[in-house]
PDB file of C-alpha atoms and ligand atoms in Angstrom:
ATOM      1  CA  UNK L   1     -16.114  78.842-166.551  1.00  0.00           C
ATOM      2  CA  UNK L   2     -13.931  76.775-168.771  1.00  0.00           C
ATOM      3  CA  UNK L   3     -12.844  73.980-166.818  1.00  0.00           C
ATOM      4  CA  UNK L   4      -8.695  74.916-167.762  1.00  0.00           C
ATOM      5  CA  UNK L   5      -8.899  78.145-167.070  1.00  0.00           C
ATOM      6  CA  UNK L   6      -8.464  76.697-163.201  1.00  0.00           C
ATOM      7  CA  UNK L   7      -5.773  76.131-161.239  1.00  0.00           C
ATOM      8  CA  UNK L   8      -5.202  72.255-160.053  1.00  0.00           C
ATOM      9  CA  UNK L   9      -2.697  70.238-157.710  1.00  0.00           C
ATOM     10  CA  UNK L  10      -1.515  66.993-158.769  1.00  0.00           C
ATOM     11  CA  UNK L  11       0.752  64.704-156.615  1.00  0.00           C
ATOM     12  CA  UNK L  12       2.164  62.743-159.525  1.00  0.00           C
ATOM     13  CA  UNK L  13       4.363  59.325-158.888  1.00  0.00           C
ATOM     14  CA  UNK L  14       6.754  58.899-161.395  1.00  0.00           C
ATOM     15  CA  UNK L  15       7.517  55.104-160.805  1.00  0.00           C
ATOM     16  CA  UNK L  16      10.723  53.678-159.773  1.00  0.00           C
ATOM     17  CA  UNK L  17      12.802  54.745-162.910  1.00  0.00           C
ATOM     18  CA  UNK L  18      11.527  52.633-165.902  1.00  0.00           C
ATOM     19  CA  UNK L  19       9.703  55.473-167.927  1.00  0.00           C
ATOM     20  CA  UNK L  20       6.981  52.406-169.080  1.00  0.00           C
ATOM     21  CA  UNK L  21       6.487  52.778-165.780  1.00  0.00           C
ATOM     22  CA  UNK L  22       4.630  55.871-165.648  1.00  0.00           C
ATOM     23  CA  UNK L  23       1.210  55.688-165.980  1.00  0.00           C
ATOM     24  CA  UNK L  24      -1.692  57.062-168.249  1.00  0.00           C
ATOM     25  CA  UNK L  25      -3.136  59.205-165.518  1.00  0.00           C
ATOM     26  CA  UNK L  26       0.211  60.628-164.614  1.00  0.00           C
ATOM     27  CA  UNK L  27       1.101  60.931-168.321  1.00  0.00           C
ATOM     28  CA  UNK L  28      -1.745  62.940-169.234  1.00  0.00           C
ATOM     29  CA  UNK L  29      -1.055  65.644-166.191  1.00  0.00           C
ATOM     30  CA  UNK L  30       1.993  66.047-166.699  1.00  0.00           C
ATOM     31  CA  UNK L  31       0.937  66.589-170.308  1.00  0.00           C
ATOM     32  CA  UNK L  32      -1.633  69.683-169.196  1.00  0.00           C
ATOM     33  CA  UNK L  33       0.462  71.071-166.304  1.00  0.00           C
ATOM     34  CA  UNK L  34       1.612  74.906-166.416  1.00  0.00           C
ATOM     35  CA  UNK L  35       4.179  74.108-163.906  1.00  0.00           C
ATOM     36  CA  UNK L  36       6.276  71.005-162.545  1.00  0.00           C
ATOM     37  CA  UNK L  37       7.603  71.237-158.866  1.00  0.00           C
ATOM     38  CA  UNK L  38       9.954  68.709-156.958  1.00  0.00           C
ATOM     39  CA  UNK L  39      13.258  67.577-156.162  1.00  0.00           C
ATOM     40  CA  UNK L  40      16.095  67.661-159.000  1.00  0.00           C
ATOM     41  CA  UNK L  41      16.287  64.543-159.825  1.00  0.00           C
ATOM     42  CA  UNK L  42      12.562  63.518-160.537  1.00  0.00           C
ATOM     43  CA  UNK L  43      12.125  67.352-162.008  1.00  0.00           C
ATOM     44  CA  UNK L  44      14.757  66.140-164.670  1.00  0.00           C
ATOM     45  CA  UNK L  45      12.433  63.446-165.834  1.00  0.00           C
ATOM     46  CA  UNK L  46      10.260  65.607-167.337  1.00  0.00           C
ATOM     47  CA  UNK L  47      10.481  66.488-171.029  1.00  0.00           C
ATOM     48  CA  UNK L  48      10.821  70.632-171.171  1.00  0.00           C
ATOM     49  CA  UNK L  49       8.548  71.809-173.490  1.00  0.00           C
ATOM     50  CA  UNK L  50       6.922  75.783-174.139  1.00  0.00           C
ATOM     51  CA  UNK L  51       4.194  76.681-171.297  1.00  0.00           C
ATOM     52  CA  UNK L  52       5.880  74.262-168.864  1.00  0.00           C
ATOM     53  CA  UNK L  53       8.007  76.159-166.164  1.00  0.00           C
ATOM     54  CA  UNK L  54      10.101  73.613-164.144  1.00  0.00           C
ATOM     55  CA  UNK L  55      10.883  74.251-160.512  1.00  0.00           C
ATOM     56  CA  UNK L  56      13.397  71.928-158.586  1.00  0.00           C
ATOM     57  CA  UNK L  57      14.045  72.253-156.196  1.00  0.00           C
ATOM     58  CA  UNK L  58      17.165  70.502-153.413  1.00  0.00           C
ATOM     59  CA  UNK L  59      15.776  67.741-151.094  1.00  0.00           C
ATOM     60  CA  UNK L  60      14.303  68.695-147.441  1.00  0.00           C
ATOM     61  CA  UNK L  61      12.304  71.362-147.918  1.00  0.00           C
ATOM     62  CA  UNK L  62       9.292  69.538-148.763  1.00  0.00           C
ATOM     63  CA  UNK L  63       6.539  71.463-147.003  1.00  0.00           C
ATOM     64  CA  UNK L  64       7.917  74.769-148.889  1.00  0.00           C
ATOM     65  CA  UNK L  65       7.495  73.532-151.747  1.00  0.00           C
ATOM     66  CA  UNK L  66       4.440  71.918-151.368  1.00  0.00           C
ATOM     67  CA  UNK L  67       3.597  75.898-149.952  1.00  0.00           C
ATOM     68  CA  UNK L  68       4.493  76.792-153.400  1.00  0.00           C
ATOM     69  CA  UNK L  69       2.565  74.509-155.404  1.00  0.00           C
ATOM     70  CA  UNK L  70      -0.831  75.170-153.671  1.00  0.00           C
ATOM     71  CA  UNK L  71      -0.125  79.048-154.286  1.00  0.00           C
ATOM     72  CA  UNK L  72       0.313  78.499-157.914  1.00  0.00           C
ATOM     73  CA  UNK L  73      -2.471  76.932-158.381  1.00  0.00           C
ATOM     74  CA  UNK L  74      -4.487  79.042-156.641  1.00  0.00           C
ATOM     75  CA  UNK L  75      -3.590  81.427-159.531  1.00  0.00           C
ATOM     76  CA  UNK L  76      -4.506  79.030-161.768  1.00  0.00           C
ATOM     77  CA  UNK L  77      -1.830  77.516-162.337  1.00  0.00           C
ATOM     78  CA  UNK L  78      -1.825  73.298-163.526  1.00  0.00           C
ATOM     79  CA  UNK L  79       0.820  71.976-160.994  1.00  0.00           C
ATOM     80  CA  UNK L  80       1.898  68.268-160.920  1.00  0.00           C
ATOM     81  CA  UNK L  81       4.080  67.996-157.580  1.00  0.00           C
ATOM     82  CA  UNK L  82       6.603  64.721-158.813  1.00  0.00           C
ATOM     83  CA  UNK L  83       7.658  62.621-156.605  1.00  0.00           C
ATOM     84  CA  UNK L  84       9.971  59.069-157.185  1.00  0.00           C
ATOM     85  CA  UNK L  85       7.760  55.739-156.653  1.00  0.00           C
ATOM     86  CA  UNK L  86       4.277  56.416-155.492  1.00  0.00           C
ATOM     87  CA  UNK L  87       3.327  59.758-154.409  1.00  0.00           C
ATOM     88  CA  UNK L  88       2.053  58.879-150.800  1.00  0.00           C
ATOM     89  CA  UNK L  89       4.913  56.630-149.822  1.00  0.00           C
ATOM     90  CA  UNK L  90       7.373  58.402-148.167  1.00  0.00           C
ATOM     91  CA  UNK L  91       6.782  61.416-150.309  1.00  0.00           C
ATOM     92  CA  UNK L  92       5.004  65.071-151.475  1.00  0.00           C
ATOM     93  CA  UNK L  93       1.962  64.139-151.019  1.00  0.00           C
ATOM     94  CA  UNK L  94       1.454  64.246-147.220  1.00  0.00           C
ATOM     95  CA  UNK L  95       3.861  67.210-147.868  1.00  0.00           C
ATOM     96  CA  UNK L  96       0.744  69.205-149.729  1.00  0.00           C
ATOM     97  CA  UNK L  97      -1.654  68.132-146.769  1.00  0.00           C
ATOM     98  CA  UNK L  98       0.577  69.712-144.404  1.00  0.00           C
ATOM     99  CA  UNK L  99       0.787  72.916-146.328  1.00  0.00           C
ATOM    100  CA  UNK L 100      -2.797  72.663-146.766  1.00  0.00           C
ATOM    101  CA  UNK L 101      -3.079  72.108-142.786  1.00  0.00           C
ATOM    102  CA  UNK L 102      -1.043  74.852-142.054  1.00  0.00           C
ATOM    103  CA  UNK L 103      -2.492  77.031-144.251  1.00  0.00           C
ATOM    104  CA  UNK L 104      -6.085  76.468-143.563  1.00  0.00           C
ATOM    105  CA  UNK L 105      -6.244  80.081-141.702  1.00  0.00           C
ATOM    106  CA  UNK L 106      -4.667  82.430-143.742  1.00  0.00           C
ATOM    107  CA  UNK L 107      -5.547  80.447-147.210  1.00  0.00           C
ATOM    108  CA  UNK L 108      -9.276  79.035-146.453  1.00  0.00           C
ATOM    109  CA  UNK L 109      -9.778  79.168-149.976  1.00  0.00           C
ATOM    110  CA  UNK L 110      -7.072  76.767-150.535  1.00  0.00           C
ATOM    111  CA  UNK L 111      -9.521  74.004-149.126  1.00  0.00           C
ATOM    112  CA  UNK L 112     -11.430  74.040-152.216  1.00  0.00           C
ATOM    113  CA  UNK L 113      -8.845  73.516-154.422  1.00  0.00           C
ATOM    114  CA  UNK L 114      -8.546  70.874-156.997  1.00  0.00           C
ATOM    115  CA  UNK L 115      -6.052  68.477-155.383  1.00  0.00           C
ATOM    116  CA  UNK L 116      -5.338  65.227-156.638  1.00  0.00           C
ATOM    117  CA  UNK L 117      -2.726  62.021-155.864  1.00  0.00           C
ATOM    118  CA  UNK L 118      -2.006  59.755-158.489  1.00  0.00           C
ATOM    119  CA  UNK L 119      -0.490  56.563-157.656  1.00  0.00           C
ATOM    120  CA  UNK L 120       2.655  55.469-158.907  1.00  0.00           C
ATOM    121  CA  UNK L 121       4.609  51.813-158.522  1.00  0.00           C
ATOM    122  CA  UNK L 122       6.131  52.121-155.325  1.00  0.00           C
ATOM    123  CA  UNK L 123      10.045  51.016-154.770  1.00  0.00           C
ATOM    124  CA  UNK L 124       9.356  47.913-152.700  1.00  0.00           C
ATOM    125  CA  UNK L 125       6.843  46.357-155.104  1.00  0.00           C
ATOM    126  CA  UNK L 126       8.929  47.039-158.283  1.00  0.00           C
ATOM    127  CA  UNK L 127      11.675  45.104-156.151  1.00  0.00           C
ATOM    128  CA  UNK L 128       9.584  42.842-154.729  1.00  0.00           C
ATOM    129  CA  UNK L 129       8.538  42.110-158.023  1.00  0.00           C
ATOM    130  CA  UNK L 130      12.108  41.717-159.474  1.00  0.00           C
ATOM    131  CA  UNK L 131      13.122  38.804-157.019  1.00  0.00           C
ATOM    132  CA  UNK L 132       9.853  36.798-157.148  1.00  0.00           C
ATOM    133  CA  UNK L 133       6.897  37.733-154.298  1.00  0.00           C
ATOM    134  CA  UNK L 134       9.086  38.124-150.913  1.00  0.00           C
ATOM    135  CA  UNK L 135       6.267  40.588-149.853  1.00  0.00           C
ATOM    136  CA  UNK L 136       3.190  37.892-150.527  1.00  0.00           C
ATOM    137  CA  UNK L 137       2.041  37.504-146.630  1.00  0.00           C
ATOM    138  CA  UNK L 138       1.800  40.238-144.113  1.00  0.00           C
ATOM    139  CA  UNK L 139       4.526  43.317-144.361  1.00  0.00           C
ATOM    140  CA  UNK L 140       5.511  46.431-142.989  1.00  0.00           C
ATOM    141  CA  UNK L 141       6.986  49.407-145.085  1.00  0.00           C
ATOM    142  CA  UNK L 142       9.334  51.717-142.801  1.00  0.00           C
ATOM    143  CA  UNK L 143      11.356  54.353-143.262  1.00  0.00           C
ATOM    144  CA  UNK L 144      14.937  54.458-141.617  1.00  0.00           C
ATOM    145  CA  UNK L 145      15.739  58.000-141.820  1.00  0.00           C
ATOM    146  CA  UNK L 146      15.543  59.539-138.855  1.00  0.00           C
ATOM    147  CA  UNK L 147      14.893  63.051-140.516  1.00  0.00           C
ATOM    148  CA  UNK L 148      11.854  62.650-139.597  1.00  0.00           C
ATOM    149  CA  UNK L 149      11.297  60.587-135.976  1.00  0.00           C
ATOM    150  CA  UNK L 150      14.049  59.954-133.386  1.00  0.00           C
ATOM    151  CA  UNK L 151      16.021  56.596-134.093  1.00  0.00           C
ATOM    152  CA  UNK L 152      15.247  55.096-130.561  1.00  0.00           C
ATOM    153  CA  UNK L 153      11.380  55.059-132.495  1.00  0.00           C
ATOM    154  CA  UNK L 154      12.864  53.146-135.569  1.00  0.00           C
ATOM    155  CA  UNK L 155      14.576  51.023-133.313  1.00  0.00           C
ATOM    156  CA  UNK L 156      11.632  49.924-131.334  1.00  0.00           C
ATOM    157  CA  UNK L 157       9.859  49.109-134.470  1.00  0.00           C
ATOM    158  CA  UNK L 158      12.230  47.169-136.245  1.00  0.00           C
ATOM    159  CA  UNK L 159      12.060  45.034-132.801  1.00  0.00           C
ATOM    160  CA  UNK L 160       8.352  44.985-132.554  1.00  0.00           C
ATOM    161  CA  UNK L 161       7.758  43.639-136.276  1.00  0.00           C
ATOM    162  CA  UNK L 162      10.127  41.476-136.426  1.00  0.00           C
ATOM    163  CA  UNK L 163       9.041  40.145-133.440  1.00  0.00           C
ATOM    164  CA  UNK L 164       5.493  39.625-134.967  1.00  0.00           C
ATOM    165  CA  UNK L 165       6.652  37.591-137.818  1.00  0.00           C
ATOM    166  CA  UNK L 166       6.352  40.346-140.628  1.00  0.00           C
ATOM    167  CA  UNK L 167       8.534  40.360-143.296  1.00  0.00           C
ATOM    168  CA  UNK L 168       9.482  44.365-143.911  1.00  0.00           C
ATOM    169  CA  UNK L 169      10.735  46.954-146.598  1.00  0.00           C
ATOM    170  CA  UNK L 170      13.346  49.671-145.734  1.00  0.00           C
ATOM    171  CA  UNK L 171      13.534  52.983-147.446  1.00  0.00           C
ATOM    172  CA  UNK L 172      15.996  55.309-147.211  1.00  0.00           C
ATOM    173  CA  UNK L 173      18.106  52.640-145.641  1.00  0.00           C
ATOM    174  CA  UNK L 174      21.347  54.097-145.106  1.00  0.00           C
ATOM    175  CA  UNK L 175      23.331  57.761-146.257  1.00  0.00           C
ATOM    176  CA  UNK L 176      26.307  58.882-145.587  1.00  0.00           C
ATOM    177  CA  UNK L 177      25.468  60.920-142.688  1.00  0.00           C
ATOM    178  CA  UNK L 178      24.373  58.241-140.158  1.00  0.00           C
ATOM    179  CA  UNK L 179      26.243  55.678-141.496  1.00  0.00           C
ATOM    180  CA  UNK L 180      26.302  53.580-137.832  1.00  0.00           C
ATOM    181  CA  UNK L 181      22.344  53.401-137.866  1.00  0.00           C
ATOM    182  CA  UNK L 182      22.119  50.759-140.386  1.00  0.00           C
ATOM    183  CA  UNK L 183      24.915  48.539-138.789  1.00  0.00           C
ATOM    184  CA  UNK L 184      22.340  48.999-135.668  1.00  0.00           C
ATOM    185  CA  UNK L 185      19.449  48.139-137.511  1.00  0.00           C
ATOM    186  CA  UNK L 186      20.469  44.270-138.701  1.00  0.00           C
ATOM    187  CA  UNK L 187      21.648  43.529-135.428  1.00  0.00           C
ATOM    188  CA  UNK L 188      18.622  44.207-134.053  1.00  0.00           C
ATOM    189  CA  UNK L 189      16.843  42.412-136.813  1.00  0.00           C
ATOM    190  CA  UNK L 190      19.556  39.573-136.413  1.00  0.00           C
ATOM    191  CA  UNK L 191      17.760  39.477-133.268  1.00  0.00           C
ATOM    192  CA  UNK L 192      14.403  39.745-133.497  1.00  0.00           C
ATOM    193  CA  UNK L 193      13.816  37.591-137.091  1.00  0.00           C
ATOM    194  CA  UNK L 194      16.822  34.749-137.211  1.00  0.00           C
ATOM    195  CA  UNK L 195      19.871  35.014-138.634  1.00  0.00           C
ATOM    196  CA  UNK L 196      18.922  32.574-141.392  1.00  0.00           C
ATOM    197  CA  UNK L 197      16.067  34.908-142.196  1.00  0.00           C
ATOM    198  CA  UNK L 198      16.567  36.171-145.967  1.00  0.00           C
ATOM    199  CA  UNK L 199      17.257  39.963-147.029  1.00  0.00           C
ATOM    200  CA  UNK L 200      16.921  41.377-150.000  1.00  0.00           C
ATOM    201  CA  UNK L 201      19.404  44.704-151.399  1.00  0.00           C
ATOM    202  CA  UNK L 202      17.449  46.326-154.828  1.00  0.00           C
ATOM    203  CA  UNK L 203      19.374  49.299-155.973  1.00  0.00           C
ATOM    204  CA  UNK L 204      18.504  50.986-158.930  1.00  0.00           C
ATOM    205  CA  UNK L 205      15.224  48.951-159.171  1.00  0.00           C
ATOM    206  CA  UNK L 206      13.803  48.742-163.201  1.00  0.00           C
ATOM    207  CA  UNK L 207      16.810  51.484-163.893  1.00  0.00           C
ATOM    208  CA  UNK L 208      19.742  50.338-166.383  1.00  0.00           C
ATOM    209  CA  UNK L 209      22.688  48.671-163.618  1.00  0.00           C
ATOM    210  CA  UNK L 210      19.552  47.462-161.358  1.00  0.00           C
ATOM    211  CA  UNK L 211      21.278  45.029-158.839  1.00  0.00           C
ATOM    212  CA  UNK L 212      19.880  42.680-157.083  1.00  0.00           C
ATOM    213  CA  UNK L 213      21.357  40.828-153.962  1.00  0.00           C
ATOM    214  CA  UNK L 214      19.825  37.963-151.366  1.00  0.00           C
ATOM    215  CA  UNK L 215      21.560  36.972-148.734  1.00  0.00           C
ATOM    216  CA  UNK L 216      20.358  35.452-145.208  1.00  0.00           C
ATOM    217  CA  UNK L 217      20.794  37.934-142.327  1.00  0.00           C
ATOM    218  CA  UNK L 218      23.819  36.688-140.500  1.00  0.00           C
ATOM    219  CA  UNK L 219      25.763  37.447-144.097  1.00  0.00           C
ATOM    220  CA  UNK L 220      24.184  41.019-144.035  1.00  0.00           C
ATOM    221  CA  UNK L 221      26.816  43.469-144.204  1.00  0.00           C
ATOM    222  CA  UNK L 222      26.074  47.614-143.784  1.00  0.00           C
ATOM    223  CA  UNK L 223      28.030  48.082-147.135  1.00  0.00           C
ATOM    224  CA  UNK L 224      25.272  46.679-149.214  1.00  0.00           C
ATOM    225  CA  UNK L 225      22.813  49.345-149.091  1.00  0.00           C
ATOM    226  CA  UNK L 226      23.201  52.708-149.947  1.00  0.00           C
ATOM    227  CA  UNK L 227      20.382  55.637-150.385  1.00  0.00           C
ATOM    228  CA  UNK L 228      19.494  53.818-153.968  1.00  0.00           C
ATOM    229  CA  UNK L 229      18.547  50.726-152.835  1.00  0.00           C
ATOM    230  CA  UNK L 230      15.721  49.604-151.135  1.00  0.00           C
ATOM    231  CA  UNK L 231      15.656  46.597-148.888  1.00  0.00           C
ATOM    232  CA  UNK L 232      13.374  43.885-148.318  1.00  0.00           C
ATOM    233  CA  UNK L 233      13.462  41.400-145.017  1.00  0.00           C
ATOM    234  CA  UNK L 234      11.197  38.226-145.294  1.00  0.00           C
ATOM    235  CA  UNK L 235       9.787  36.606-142.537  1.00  0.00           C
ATOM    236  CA  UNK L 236      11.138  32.859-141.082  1.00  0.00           C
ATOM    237  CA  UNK L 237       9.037  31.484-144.407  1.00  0.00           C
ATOM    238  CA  UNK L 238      10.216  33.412-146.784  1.00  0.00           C
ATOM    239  CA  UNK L 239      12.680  31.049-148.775  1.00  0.00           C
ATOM    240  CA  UNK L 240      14.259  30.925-152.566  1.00  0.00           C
ATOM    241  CA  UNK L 241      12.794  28.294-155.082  1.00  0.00           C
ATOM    242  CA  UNK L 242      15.492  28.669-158.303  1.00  0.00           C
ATOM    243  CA  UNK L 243      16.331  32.163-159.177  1.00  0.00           C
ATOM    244  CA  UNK L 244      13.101  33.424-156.947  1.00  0.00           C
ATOM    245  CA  UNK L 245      12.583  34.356-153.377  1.00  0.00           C
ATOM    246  CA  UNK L 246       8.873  34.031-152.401  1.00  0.00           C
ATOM    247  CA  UNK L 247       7.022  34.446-149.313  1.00  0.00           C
ATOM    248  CA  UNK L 248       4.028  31.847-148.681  1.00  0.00           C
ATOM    249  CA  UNK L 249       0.568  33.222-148.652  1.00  0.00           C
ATOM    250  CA  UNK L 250       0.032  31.279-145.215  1.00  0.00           C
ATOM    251  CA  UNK L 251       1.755  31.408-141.972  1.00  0.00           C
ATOM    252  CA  UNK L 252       0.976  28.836-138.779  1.00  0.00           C
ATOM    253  CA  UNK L 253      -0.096  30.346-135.240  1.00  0.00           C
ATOM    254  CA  UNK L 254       3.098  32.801-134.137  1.00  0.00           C
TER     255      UNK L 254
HETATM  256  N1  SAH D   1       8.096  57.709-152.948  1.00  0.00           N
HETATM  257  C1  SAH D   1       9.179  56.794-153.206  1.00  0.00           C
HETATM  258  C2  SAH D   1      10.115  56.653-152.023  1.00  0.00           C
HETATM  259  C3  SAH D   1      10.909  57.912-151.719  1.00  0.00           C
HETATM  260  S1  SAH D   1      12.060  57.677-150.419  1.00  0.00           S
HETATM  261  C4  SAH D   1       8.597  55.437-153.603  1.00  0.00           C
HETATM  262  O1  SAH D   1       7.380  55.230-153.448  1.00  0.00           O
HETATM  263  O2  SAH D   1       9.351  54.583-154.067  1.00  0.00           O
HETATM  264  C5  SAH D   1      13.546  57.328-151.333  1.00  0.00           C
HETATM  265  C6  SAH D   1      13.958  55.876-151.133  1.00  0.00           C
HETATM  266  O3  SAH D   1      13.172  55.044-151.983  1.00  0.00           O
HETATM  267  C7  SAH D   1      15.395  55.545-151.518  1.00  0.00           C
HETATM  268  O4  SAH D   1      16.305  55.829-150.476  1.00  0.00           O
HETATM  269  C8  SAH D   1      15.307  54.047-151.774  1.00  0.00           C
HETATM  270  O5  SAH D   1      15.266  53.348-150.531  1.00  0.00           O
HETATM  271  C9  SAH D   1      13.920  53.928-152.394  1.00  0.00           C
HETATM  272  N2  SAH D   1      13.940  53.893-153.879  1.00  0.00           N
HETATM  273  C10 SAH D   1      13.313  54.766-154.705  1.00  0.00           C
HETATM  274  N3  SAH D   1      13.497  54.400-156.003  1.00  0.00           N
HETATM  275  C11 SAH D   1      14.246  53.276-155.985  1.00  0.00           C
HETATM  276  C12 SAH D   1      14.763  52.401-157.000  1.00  0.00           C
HETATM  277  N4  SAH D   1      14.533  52.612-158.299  1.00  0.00           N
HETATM  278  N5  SAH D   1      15.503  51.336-156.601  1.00  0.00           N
HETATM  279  C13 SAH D   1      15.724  51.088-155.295  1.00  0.00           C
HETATM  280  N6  SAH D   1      15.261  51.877-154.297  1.00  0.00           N
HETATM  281  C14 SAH D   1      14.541  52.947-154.637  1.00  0.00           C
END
């Protein structure tokens, strides 16, 4: 059988907005795909061109729409499933493993689909990147929406990790409606880091207006992040040298 005449999945990371930011791989599936499906925004990235049908779709109805891509492709279909950064962060591609999960009775033949993730530059390391290496020792990557897991669980982590000395990165870090949470969550980090500790606030990271803002905790205010921006917490090292903030690769006995 001629290889295109089947049906594929790709989960496809577009980057963090800078289109030289997209890679080869991604590039080149997006360049064979039948069919793009994801949320509005990262849908309008994509160039429209004949034999592509675009489907966005609105935010929070991920496993649908991961449902969707899986059934296309079992009719053959070439799907790339975009998502914003990398694919597995935060993202569709757990999404299509779920749909794949739940599926796995009615759709056994789903399992032997052709199902690929292809990595993309996640938000934290294209900021990261932008303000000099704050993420060069030990870090943990969490998510503050609490679509997803009660907020009593984000709470307890934010303690725990700062506690341990890690510096951190914050998606999602603060919408409209829970606009108290984040308030919450630099107290508690206040707490458990030291108020001299240094944050980071990326918004728009590698997109035209990026801003970037470091400030030490105790001059963290709520009003600096928004859903665009991600935010990065060193740990008691972390420290500026000129223009940079870096993170040393060493740390003594906590
Ligand atoms: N899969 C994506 C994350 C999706 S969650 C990734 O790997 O980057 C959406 C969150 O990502 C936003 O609320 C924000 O915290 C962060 N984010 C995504 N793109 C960003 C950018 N260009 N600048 C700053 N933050 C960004």
């Amino acid at each position: 059988m001629n290889v295109s005449q089947n049906g594929w999945v790709v989960i496809a990371g577009l980057g963090p907005g800078n289109e030289a930011l997209v890679t080869q791989e991604v590039r080149d599936a997006i360049g064979e795909a039948t069919d793009i499906v994801g949320y509005i925004p990262y849908v309008k990235r994509i160039e429209p061109r004949d034999g592509l049908t675009l489907h966005a779709t609105d935010n929070r109805v991920e496993v649908d729409r991961a449902t969707h891509a899986l059934e296309m492709a079992a009719e053959r279909k070439r799907v790339v499933v975009v998502s914003s950064g990398d694919p597995g962060v935060f993202a569709m591609a757990s999404a299509v493993f779920e749909a794949l999960e739940n599926n796995a009775e009615n759709h056994p033949d789903w399992l032997d689909l052709d199902i690929r993730v292809l990595p993309g530059i996640t938000a934290m390391l294209a900021a990261a990147a932008a303000i000099g290496a704050p993420l060069g020792h030990d870090f943990a990557a969490i998510n503050l929406s609490d679509n997803l897991k009660p907020w009593s669980l984000i709470e307890k982590r934010l303690q725990l990790v700062g506690e341990a000395g890690l510096a951190m990165a914050f998606y999602n870090p603060r919408s409209k409606s829970r606009p108290h949470q984040f308030a919450r969550a630099l107290e508690i980090l206040r707490e458990a880091c030291g108020a001299d500790t240094l944050i980071t606030f990326a918004r728009d990271v590698t997109k035209p207006g990026q801003e970037l803002l470091t400030v030490p905790l105790k001059e963290a205010t709520p009003e600096m992040a928004d859903m665009r921006t991600v935010v990065i917490v060193g740990n008691r090292d972390t420290r500026r040298v000129g223009n940079y903030v870096y993170t040393p690769r060493y740390a003594a006995e906590g």
